[in-house]
Coordinates of C-alpha atoms in Angstrom, one line a residue:
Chain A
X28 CA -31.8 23.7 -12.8
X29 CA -33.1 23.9 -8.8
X30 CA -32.0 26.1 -6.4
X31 CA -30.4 23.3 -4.6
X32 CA -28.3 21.8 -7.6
X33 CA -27.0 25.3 -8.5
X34 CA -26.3 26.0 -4.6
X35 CA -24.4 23.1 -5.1
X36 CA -22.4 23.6 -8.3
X37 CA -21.3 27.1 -7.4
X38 CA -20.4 25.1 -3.8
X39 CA -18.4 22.4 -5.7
X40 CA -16.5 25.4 -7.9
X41 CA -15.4 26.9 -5.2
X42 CA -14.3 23.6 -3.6
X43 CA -12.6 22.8 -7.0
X44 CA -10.3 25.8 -6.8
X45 CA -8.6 25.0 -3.2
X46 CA -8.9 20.9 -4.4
X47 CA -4.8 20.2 -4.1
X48 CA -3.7 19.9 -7.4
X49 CA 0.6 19.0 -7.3
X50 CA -0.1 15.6 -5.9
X51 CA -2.2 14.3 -8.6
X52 CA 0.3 16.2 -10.9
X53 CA 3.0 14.7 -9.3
X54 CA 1.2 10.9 -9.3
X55 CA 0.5 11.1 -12.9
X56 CA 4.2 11.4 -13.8
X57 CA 4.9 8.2 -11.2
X58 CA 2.5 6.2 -13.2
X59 CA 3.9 7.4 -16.5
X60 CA 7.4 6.4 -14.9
X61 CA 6.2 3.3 -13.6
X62 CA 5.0 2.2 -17.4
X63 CA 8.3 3.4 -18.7
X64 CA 10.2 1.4 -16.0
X65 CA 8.5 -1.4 -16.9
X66 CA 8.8 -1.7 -20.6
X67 CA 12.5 -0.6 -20.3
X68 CA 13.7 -3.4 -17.0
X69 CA 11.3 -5.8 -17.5
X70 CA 12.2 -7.3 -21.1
X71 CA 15.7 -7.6 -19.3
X72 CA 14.6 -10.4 -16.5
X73 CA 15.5 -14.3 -17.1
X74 CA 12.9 -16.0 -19.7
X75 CA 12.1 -17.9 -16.5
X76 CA 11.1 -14.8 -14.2
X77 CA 9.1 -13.6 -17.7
X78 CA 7.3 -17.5 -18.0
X79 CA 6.1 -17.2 -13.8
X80 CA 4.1 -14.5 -14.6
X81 CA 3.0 -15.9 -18.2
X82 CA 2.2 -18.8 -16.8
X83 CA 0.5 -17.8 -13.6
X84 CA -1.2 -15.5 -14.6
X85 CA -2.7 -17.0 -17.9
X86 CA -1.1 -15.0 -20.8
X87 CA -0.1 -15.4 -24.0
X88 CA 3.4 -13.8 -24.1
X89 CA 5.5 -10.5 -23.2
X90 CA 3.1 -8.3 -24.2
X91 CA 0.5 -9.5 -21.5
X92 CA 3.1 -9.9 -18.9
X93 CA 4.1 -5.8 -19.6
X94 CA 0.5 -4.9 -19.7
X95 CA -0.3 -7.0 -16.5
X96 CA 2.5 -4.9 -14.7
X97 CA 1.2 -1.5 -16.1
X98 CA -2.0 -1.9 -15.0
X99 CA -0.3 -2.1 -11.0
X100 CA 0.9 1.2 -12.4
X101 CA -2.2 2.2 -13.0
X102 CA -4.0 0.8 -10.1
X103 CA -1.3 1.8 -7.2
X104 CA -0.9 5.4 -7.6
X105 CA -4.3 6.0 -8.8
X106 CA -6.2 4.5 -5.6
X107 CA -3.0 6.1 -3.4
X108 CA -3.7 9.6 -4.9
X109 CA -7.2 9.8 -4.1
X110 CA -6.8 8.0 -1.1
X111 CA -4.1 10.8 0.5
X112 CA -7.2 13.4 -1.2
X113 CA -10.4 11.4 0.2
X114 CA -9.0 11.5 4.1
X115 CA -9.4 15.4 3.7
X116 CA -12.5 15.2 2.9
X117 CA -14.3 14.5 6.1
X118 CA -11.7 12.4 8.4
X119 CA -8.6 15.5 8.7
X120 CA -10.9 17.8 9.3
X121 CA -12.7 16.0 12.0
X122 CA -9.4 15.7 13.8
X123 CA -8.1 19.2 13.0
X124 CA -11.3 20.2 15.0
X125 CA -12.7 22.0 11.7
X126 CA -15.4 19.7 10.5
X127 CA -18.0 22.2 12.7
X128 CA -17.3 25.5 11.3
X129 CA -17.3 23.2 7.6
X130 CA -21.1 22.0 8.7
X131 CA -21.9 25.2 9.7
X132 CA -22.2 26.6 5.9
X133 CA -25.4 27.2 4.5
X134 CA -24.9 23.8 2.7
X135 CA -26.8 21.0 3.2
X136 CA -24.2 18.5 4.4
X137 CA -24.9 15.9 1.7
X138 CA -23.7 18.5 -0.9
X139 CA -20.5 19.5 1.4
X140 CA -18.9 16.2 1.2
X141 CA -20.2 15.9 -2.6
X142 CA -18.1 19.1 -3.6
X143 CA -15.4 18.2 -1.3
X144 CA -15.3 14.5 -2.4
X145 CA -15.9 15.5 -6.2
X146 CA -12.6 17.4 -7.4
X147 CA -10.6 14.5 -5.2
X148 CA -12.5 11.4 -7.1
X149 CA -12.3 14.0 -10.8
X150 CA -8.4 14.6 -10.0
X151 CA -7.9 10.6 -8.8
X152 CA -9.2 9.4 -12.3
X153 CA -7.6 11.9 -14.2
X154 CA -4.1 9.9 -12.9
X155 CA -5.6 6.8 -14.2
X156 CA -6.3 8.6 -17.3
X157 CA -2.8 10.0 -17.9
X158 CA -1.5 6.3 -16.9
X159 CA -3.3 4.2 -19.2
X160 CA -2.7 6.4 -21.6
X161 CA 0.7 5.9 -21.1
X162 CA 0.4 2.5 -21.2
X163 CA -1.7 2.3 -24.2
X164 CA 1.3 4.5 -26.0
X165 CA 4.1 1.9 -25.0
X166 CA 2.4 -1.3 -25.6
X167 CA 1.7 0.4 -29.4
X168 CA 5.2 1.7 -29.2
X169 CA 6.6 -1.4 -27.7
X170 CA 7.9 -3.7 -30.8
X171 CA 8.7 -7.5 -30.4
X172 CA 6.8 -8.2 -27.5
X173 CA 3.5 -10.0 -29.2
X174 CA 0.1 -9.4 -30.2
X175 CA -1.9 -10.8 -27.2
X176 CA -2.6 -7.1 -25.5
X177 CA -4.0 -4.6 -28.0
X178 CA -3.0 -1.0 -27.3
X179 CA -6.7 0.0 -26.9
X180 CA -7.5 -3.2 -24.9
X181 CA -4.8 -1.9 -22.6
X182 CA -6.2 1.6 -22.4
X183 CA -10.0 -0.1 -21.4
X184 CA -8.0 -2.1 -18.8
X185 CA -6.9 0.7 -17.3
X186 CA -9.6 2.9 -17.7
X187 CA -11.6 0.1 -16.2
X188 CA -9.5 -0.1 -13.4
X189 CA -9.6 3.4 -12.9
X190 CA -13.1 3.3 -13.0
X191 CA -13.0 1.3 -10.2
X192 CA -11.0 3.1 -7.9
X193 CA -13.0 5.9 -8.5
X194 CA -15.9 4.0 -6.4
X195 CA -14.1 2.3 -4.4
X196 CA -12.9 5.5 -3.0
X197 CA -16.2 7.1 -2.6
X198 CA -17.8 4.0 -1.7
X199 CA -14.8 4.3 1.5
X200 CA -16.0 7.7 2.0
X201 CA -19.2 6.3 3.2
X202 CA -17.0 4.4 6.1
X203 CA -15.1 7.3 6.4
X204 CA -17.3 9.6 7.3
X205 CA -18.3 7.3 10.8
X206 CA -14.6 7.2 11.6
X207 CA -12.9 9.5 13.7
X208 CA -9.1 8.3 13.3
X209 CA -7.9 9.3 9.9
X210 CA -5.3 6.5 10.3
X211 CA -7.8 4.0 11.0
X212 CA -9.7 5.8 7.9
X213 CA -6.1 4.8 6.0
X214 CA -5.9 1.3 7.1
X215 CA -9.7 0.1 6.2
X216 CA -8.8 1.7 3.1
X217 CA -5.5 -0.3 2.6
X218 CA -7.9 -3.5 3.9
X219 CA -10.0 -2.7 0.8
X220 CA -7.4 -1.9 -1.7
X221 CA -5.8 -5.5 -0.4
X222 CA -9.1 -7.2 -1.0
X223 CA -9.2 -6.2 -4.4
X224 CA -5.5 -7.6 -5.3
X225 CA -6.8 -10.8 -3.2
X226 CA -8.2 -13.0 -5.7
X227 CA -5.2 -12.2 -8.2
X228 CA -2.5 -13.5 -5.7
X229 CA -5.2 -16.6 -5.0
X230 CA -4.9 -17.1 -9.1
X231 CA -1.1 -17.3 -9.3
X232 CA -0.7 -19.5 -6.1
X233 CA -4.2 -21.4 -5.7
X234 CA -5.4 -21.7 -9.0
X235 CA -7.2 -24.7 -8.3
X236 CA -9.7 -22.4 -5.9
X237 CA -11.2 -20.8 -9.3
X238 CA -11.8 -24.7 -10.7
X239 CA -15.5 -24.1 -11.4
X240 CA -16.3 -21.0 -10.5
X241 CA -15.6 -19.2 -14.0
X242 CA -17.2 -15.6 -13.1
X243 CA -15.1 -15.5 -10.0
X244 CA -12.4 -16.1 -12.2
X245 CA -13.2 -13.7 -14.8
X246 CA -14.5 -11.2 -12.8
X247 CA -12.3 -10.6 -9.8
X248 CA -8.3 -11.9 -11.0
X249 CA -7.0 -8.5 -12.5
X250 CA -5.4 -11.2 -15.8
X251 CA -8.7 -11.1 -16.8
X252 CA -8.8 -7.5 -18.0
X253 CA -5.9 -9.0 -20.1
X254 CA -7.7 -12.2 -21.3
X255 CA -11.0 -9.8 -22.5
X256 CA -9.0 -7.0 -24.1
X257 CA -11.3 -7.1 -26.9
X258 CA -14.4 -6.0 -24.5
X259 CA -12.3 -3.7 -22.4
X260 CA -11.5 -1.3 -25.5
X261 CA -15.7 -0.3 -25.4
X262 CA -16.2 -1.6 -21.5
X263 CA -13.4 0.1 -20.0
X264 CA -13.7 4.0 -21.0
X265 CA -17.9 3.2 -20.8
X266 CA -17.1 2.3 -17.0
X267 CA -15.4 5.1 -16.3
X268 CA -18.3 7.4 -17.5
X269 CA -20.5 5.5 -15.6
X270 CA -18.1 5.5 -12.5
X271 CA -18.1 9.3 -12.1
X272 CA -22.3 9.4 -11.2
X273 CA -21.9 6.5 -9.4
X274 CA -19.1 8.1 -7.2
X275 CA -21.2 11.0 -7.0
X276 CA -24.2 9.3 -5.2
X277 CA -21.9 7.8 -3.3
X278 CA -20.5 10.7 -1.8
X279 CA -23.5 12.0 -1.3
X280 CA -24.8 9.2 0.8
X281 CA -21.9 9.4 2.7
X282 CA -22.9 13.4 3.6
X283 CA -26.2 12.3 4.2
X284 CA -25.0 9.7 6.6
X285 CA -23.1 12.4 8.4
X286 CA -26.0 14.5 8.5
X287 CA -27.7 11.4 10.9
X288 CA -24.6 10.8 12.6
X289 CA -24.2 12.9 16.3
X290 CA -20.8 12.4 16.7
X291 CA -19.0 15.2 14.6
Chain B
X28 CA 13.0 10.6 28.0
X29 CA 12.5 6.8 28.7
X30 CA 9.1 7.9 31.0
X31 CA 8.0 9.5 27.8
X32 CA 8.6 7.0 25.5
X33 CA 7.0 4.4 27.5
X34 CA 4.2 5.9 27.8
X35 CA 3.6 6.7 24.2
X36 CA 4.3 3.4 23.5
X37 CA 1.7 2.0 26.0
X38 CA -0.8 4.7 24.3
X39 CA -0.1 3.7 20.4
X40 CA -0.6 0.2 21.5
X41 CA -4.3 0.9 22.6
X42 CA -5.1 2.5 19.8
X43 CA -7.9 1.3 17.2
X44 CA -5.7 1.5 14.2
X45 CA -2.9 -0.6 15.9
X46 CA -5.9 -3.4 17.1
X47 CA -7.2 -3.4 13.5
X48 CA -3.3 -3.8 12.2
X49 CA -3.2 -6.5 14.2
X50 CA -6.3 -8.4 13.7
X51 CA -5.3 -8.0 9.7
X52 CA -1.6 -10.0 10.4
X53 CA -3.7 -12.6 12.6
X54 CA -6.0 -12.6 9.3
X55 CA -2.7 -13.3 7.2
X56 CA -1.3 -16.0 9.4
X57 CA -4.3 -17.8 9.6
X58 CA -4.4 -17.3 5.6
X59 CA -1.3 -18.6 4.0
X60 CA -1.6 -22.1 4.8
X61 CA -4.7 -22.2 2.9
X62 CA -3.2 -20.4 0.2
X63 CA 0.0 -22.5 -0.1
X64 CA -2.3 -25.7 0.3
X65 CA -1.4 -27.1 -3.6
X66 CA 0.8 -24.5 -5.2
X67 CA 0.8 -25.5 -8.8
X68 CA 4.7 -27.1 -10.4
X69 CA 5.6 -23.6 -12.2
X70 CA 5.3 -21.8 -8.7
X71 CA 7.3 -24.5 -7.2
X72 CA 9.8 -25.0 -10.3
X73 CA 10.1 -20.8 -10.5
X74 CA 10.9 -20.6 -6.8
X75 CA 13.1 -23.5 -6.2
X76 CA 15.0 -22.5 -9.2
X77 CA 15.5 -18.6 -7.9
X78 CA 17.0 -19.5 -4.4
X79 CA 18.3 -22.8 -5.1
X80 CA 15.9 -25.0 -2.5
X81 CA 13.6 -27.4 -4.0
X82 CA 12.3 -27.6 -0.1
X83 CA 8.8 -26.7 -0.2
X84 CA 9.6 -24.8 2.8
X85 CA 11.1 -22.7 0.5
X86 CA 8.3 -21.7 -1.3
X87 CA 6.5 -21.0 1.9
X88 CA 8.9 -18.7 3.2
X89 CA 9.3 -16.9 -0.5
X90 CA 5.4 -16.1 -0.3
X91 CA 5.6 -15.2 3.4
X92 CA 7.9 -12.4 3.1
X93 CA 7.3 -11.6 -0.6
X94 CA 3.7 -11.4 -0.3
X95 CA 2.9 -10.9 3.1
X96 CA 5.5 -9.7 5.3
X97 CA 6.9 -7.2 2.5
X98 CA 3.3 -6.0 2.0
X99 CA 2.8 -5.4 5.5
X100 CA 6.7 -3.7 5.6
X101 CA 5.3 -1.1 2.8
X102 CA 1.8 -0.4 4.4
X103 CA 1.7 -0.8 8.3
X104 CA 4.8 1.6 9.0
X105 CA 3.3 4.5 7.4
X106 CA -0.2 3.7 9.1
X107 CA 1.8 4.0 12.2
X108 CA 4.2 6.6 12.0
X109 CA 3.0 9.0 8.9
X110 CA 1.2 11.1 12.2
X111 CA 4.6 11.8 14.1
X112 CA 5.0 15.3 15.2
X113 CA 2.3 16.5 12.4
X114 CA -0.8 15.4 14.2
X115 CA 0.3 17.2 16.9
X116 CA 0.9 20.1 15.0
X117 CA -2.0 19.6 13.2
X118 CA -4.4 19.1 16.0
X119 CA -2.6 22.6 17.8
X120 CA -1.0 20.4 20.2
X121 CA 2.3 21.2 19.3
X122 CA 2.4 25.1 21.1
X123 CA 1.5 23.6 24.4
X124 CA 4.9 20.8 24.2
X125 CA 6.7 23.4 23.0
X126 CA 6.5 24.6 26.3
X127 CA 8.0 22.0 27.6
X128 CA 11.3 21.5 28.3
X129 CA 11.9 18.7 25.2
X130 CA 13.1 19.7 21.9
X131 CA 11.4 19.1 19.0
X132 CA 14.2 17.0 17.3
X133 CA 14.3 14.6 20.7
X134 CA 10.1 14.4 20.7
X135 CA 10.5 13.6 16.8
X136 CA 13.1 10.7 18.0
X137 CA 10.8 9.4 21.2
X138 CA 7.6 9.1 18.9
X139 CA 9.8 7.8 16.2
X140 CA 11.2 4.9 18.7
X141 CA 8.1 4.0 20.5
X142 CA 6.4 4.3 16.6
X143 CA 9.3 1.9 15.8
X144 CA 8.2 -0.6 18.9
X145 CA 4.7 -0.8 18.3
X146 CA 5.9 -2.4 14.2
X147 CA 8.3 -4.5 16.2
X148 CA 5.9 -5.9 18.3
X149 CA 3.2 -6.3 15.8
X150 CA 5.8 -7.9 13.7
X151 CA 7.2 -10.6 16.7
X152 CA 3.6 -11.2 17.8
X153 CA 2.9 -12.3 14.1
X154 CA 6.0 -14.4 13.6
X155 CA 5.5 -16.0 17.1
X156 CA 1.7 -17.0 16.0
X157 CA 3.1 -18.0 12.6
X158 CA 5.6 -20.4 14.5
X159 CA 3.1 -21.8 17.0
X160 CA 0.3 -22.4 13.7
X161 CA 2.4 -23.1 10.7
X162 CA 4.0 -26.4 11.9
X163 CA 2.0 -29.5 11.0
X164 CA -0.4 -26.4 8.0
X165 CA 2.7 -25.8 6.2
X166 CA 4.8 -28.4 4.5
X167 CA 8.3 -28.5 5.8
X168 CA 7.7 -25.9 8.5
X169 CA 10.9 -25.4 10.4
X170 CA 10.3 -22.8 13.4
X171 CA 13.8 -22.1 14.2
X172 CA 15.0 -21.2 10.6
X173 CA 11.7 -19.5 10.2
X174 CA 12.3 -17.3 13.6
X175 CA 15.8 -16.5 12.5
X176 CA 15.1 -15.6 8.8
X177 CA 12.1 -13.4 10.4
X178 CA 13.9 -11.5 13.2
X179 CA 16.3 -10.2 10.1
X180 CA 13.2 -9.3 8.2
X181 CA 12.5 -7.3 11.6
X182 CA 15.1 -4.9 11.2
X183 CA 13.3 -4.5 7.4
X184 CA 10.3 -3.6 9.5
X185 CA 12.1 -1.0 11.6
X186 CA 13.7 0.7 9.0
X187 CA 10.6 1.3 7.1
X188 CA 8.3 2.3 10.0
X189 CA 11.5 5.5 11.0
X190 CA 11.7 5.8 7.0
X191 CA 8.3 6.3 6.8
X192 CA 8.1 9.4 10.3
X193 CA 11.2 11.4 8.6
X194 CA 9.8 11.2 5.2
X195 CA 6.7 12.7 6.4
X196 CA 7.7 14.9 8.3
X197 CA 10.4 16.1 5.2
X198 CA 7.3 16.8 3.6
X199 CA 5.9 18.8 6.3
X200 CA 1.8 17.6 5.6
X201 CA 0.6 14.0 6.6
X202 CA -1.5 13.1 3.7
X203 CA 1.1 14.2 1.2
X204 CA 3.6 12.6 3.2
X205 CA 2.1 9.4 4.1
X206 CA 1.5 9.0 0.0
X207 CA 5.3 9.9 -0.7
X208 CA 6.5 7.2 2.4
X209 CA 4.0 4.7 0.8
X210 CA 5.5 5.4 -3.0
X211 CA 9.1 4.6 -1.7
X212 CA 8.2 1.9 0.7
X213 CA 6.6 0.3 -2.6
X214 CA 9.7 0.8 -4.9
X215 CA 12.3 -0.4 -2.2
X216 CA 9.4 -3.9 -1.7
X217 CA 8.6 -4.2 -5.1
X218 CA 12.8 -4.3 -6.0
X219 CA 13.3 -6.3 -2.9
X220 CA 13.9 -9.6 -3.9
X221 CA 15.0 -8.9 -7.5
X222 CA 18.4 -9.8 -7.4
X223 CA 17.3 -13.6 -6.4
X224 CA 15.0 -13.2 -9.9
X225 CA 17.6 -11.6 -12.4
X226 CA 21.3 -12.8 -10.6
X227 CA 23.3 -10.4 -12.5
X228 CA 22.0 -7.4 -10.7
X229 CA 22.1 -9.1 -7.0
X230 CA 25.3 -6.9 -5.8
X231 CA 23.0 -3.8 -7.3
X232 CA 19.8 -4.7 -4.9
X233 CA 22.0 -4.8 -1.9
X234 CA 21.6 -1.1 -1.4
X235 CA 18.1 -1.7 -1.0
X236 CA 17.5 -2.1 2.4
X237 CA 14.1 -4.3 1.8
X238 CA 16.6 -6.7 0.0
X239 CA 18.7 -6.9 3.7
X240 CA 16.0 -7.7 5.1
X241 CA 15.2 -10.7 2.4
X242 CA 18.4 -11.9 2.7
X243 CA 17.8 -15.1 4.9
X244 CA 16.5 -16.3 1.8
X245 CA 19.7 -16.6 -0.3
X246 CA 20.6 -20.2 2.0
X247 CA 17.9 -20.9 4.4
X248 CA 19.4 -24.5 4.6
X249 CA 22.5 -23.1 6.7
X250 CA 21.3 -19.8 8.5
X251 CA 24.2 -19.0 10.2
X252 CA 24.8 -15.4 12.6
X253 CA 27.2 -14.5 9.9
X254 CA 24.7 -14.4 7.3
X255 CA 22.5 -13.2 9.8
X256 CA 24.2 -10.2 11.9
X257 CA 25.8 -7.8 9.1
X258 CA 22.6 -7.2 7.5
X259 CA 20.7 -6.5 11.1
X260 CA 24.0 -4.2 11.5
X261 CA 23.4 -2.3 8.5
X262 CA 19.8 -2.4 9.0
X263 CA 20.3 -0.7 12.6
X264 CA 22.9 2.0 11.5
X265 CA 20.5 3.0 8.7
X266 CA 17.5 3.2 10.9
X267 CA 19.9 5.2 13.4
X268 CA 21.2 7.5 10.7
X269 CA 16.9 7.8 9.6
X270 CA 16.0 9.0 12.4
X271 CA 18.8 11.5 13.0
X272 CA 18.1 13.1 9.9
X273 CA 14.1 12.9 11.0
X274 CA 15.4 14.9 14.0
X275 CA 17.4 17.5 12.2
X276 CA 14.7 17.8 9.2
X277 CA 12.0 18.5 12.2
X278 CA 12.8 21.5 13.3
X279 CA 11.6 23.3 10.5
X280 CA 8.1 22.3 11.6
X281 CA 6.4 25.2 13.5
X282 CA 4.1 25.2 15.8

């Protein structure tokens, strides 16, 4: 191991232990809750309500339409979580005037933001963790409801998803780190997260805009997580391994971006 | 008071985030017609079934404040407001206006109001562009019943944006707190127009005050002041009552 990489894992310890730990805590019972709701309230709505989202959305029966709705339980407090955690990162600090005295550590500043932005991103997809596990549980648990949604095709879903916002959020640090208004910070990231939900809502209401264009179709409308459950039960847990490097270098190319910028 | 709020309100409008807010609603109003182009039969069927309006005009208005508006209700307010009184604080502002002679609790309520203005006129700036493009992109398009059903939604919009400043400043830290004002804003949309979808729990969703807001939609055929005016009424007392709490919940925040 280099001097530099153990400089930086002793840094990214010590940034783990102040890392705030209730709201991820807290956001991992809300997804649980969320899955709960759903499987208990949802099974109660008009067969026409259920057949909207069956139809729109491509799936098979009740178990899809459930698993479809978990995986926004998964997705919205997941991203939110590490979203609240990510603006502390560089963009609260800037504006609380304590980004300087931060800087002036011994640490180079790539590594700063890296063991800042690490124990956010680690605590962000251990809510998706907890939620699709969740999810996985009541879709086994869940009788009646059909056959199309396995339960570990709906944990890969969600772990996918998770996966994810994992990058998406460090990828945003990258923006982040050139912004100087954390609310500004908040609403590219809301931009982003609504860019992501974009091509879903364009499924259910312009269907017609996917006619011949299959990988946009399979690769950007959230159903299709659903549709590919088979693949998802390897794809989704392998993404999230992959995810957490990825997320890594991505946070440290937003510290080394920093490092160029002049405005602090 | 009124100097004060003014001018706060003249600042938040000059701000980036609020130019960015806005060029996102221009974004969405320039967006929907596209996306309600062709909206396949079990969209149409689905929707004309749940508020009783085969009208296509009804679809349109079902996606523009189900997917749009009541987005933007959930997000916006607590882009704008989740800084009240805690930015200061947090940016050691809040020891010099504490020499002032304002209270905290009426600071909390002038930031809160002129918070609440800038949502209300990024909100009637929308609907006004929605009513000058829609007609002639939108099949149906009828500006007055749109305006009207929209300036109820408004009082939605308020009520989230001084929801969204007391519950952040209940939680006393703005990251925390924005996340918190953003979880409820998303149950309250998310249950908003429920009642329409499952008509046995409709009385139920009435004490959701997203589902006031929504409510143009139970007979947009006959808008009428009195469907109209009690829901703005109980929209404005609860917005009232939000805000006096946000006052008397803000003085624990020191300095």
């Amino acid at each position: 191991m280099s001097a530099a990489s153990l400089e930086f894992s002793q840094h990214l310890r010590r940034e783990w232990r102040f890392a705030p730990r209730r709201g991820p805590l807290i956001m991992m019972l809300v997804g649980v809750l969320c899955v709960v709701f759903n499987h208990l309230v949802l099974p109660l709505f008009p067969e026409r309500a259920i057949a909207f989202m069956r139809v729109g959305f491509r799936l098979d029966d009740l178990a899809g339409v459930l698993a479809l709705n978990d995986l926004m339980g998964v997705y919205f407090p997941t991203f939110f979580v590490g979203l609240a955690g990510s603006l502390g990162v560089v963009l609260l600090a800037r504006e609380e005037h304590r980004l300087e005295l931060l800087l002036a550590k011994p640490v180079r500043t790539a590594d700063l933001v890296a063991a800042r932005a690490v124990p956010v991103l680690a605590w962000t997809a251990g809510v998706g963790a907890v939620t699709s596990a969740a999810m996985a549980v009541a879709m086994a648990a869940h009788a009646g409801i059909g056959t199309s949604v396995s339960a570990l095709g709906a944990l890969g879903g969600g772990l996918f998803l998770t996966a994810l916002t994992v990058v998406l959020l460090a990828a945003l640090q990258v923006a982040f780190v050139r912004i100087s208004d954390p609310f500004t910070g908040l609403l590219v990231a809301c931009g982003a997260w609504f860019g992501t939900m974009m091509p879903t809502a364009v499924l259910l209401y312009r269907p017609d805009a996917f006619v011949g264009r299959p990988a946009a179709l399979h690769g950007l409308a959230m159903p299709s997580l659903l549709w590919h459950e088979g693949t998802l039960g390897w794809l989704g847990p392998l993404s999230l391994l992959l995810a957490l490097p990825l997320a890594v270098a991505l946070a440290r190319a937003a510290g080394a971006r920093l490092e160029r910028s002049d405005a602090l | 008071m009124t100097r004060l709020l003014w001018l706060d309100y003249l600042a938040a409008l000059r701000e980036r985030k609020t130019w960015i807010a806005a060029a996102m609603l221009v974004y969405a109003v320039l967006a929907i017609p596209l996306l309600l182009a062709d909206p396949p039969p079990h969209v149409r069927e689905a929707i004309a079934a749940w508020f009783h309006d085969a009208d296509p005009f009804a679809v349109f208005m079902f996606v523009w404040i189900d997917l749009v508006m009541n987005k933007v209700v959930a997000f916006v307010p607590v882009i704008l407001a989740s800084g009240v009184v805690l930015r200061e604080r947090d940016t050691g502002v809040l020891g010099l206006l504490a020499a002032k002679p304002l209270t905290l609790s009426r600071y909390f309520v002038v930031r809160t109001a002129s918070t609440c203005a800038v949502m209300l006129t990024l909100y009637a700036a929308t609907q006004l562009l929605g009513a000058a493009w829609f007609p002639g992109r939108v099949a149906g398009f009828r500006p007055g019943t749109f305006l009207a059903a929209m300036s109820l939604h408004a009082f939605a919009a308020v009520f989230a944006t001084a929801l969204a400043a007391t519950v952040t400043v209940a939680v006393g830290r703005r990251g925390a707190g924005a996340l918190v004002a953003l979880m409820l804003l998303g149950l309250l949309v998310g249950l908003a127009l429920v009642g329409f979808y499952q008509p046995d729990w409709y009385a139920m969703t009435l004490a959701n005050p997203l589902t006031l807001g929504a409510l143009a939609m139970r007979d947009l055929e006959h808008l009428s002041p009195s469907l109209l005016l009690p829901p703005m009424l109980a929209l404005a007392g609860l917005t009232a009552v939000t805000i006096a709490i946000g006052a008397w919940v803000v003085r624990k925040v020191e300095a």
